[in-house]
Amino acid sequence: MGSEQVKAGLASLMPPGTPDAVVVATLRLMRRRWLERYGDDPFFAED
């Protein structure tokens, strides 16, 4: 699964009209939290 697919999936869970910058910031926060808890994982790798 590519980062665009992950971003689109997350955007689909957020309120309609959520700005792209907010989706990206949320994804980065999720990745940071994941890394703190579980270490590096290819699922959250950035392109």
Short mmCIF file of C-alpha atoms in Angstrom, two decimals:
data_model
loop_
_atom_site.label_atom_id
_atom_site.label_comp_id
_atom_site.label_asym_id
_atom_site.label_seq_id
_atom_site.Cartn_x
_atom_site.Cartn_y
_atom_site.Cartn_z
CA MET A 1 0.00 0.00 0.00
CA GLY A 2 1.44 3.37 -1.01
CA SER A 3 1.50 6.54 1.03
CA GLU A 4 -1.14 8.12 -1.22
CA GLN A 5 -3.48 5.22 -0.49
CA VAL A 6 -2.84 5.54 3.26
CA LYS A 7 -3.46 9.31 3.07
CA ALA A 8 -6.68 8.77 1.10
CA GLY A 9 -7.85 6.16 3.60
CA LEU A 10 -7.22 8.46 6.54
CA ALA A 11 -8.91 11.38 4.73
CA SER A 12 -12.00 9.20 4.22
CA LEU A 13 -12.30 8.86 8.01
CA MET A 14 -12.08 12.60 8.63
CA PRO A 15 -14.88 15.14 8.17
CA PRO A 16 -15.60 16.07 4.54
CA GLY A 17 -13.58 19.06 3.39
CA THR A 18 -10.69 18.47 5.80
CA PRO A 19 -7.67 20.25 4.28
CA ASP A 20 -4.91 18.06 2.86
CA ALA A 21 -2.39 19.70 5.21
CA VAL A 22 -4.42 18.52 8.22
CA VAL A 23 -4.58 14.95 6.86
CA VAL A 24 -0.81 14.94 6.33
CA ALA A 25 -0.14 16.39 9.79
CA THR A 26 -2.38 13.75 11.37
CA LEU A 27 -0.60 10.99 9.48
CA ARG A 28 2.79 12.28 10.58
CA LEU A 29 1.63 12.42 14.20
CA MET A 30 0.35 8.83 13.93
CA ARG A 31 3.70 7.74 12.47
CA ARG A 32 5.63 9.51 15.23
CA ARG A 33 3.51 7.80 17.91
CA TRP A 34 3.92 4.43 16.17
CA LEU A 35 7.71 4.83 16.08
CA GLU A 36 7.76 5.73 19.78
CA ARG A 37 5.85 2.56 20.68
CA TYR A 38 6.84 -0.04 18.11
CA GLY A 39 9.96 1.18 16.31
CA ASP A 40 10.41 1.46 12.56
CA ASP A 41 7.79 -0.14 10.34
CA PRO A 42 7.52 -0.07 6.53
CA PHE A 43 3.77 0.61 6.77
CA PHE A 44 4.45 4.18 7.87
CA ALA A 45 7.49 4.75 5.65
CA GLU A 46 7.49 8.09 3.87
CA ASP A 47 8.23 8.36 0.17
#
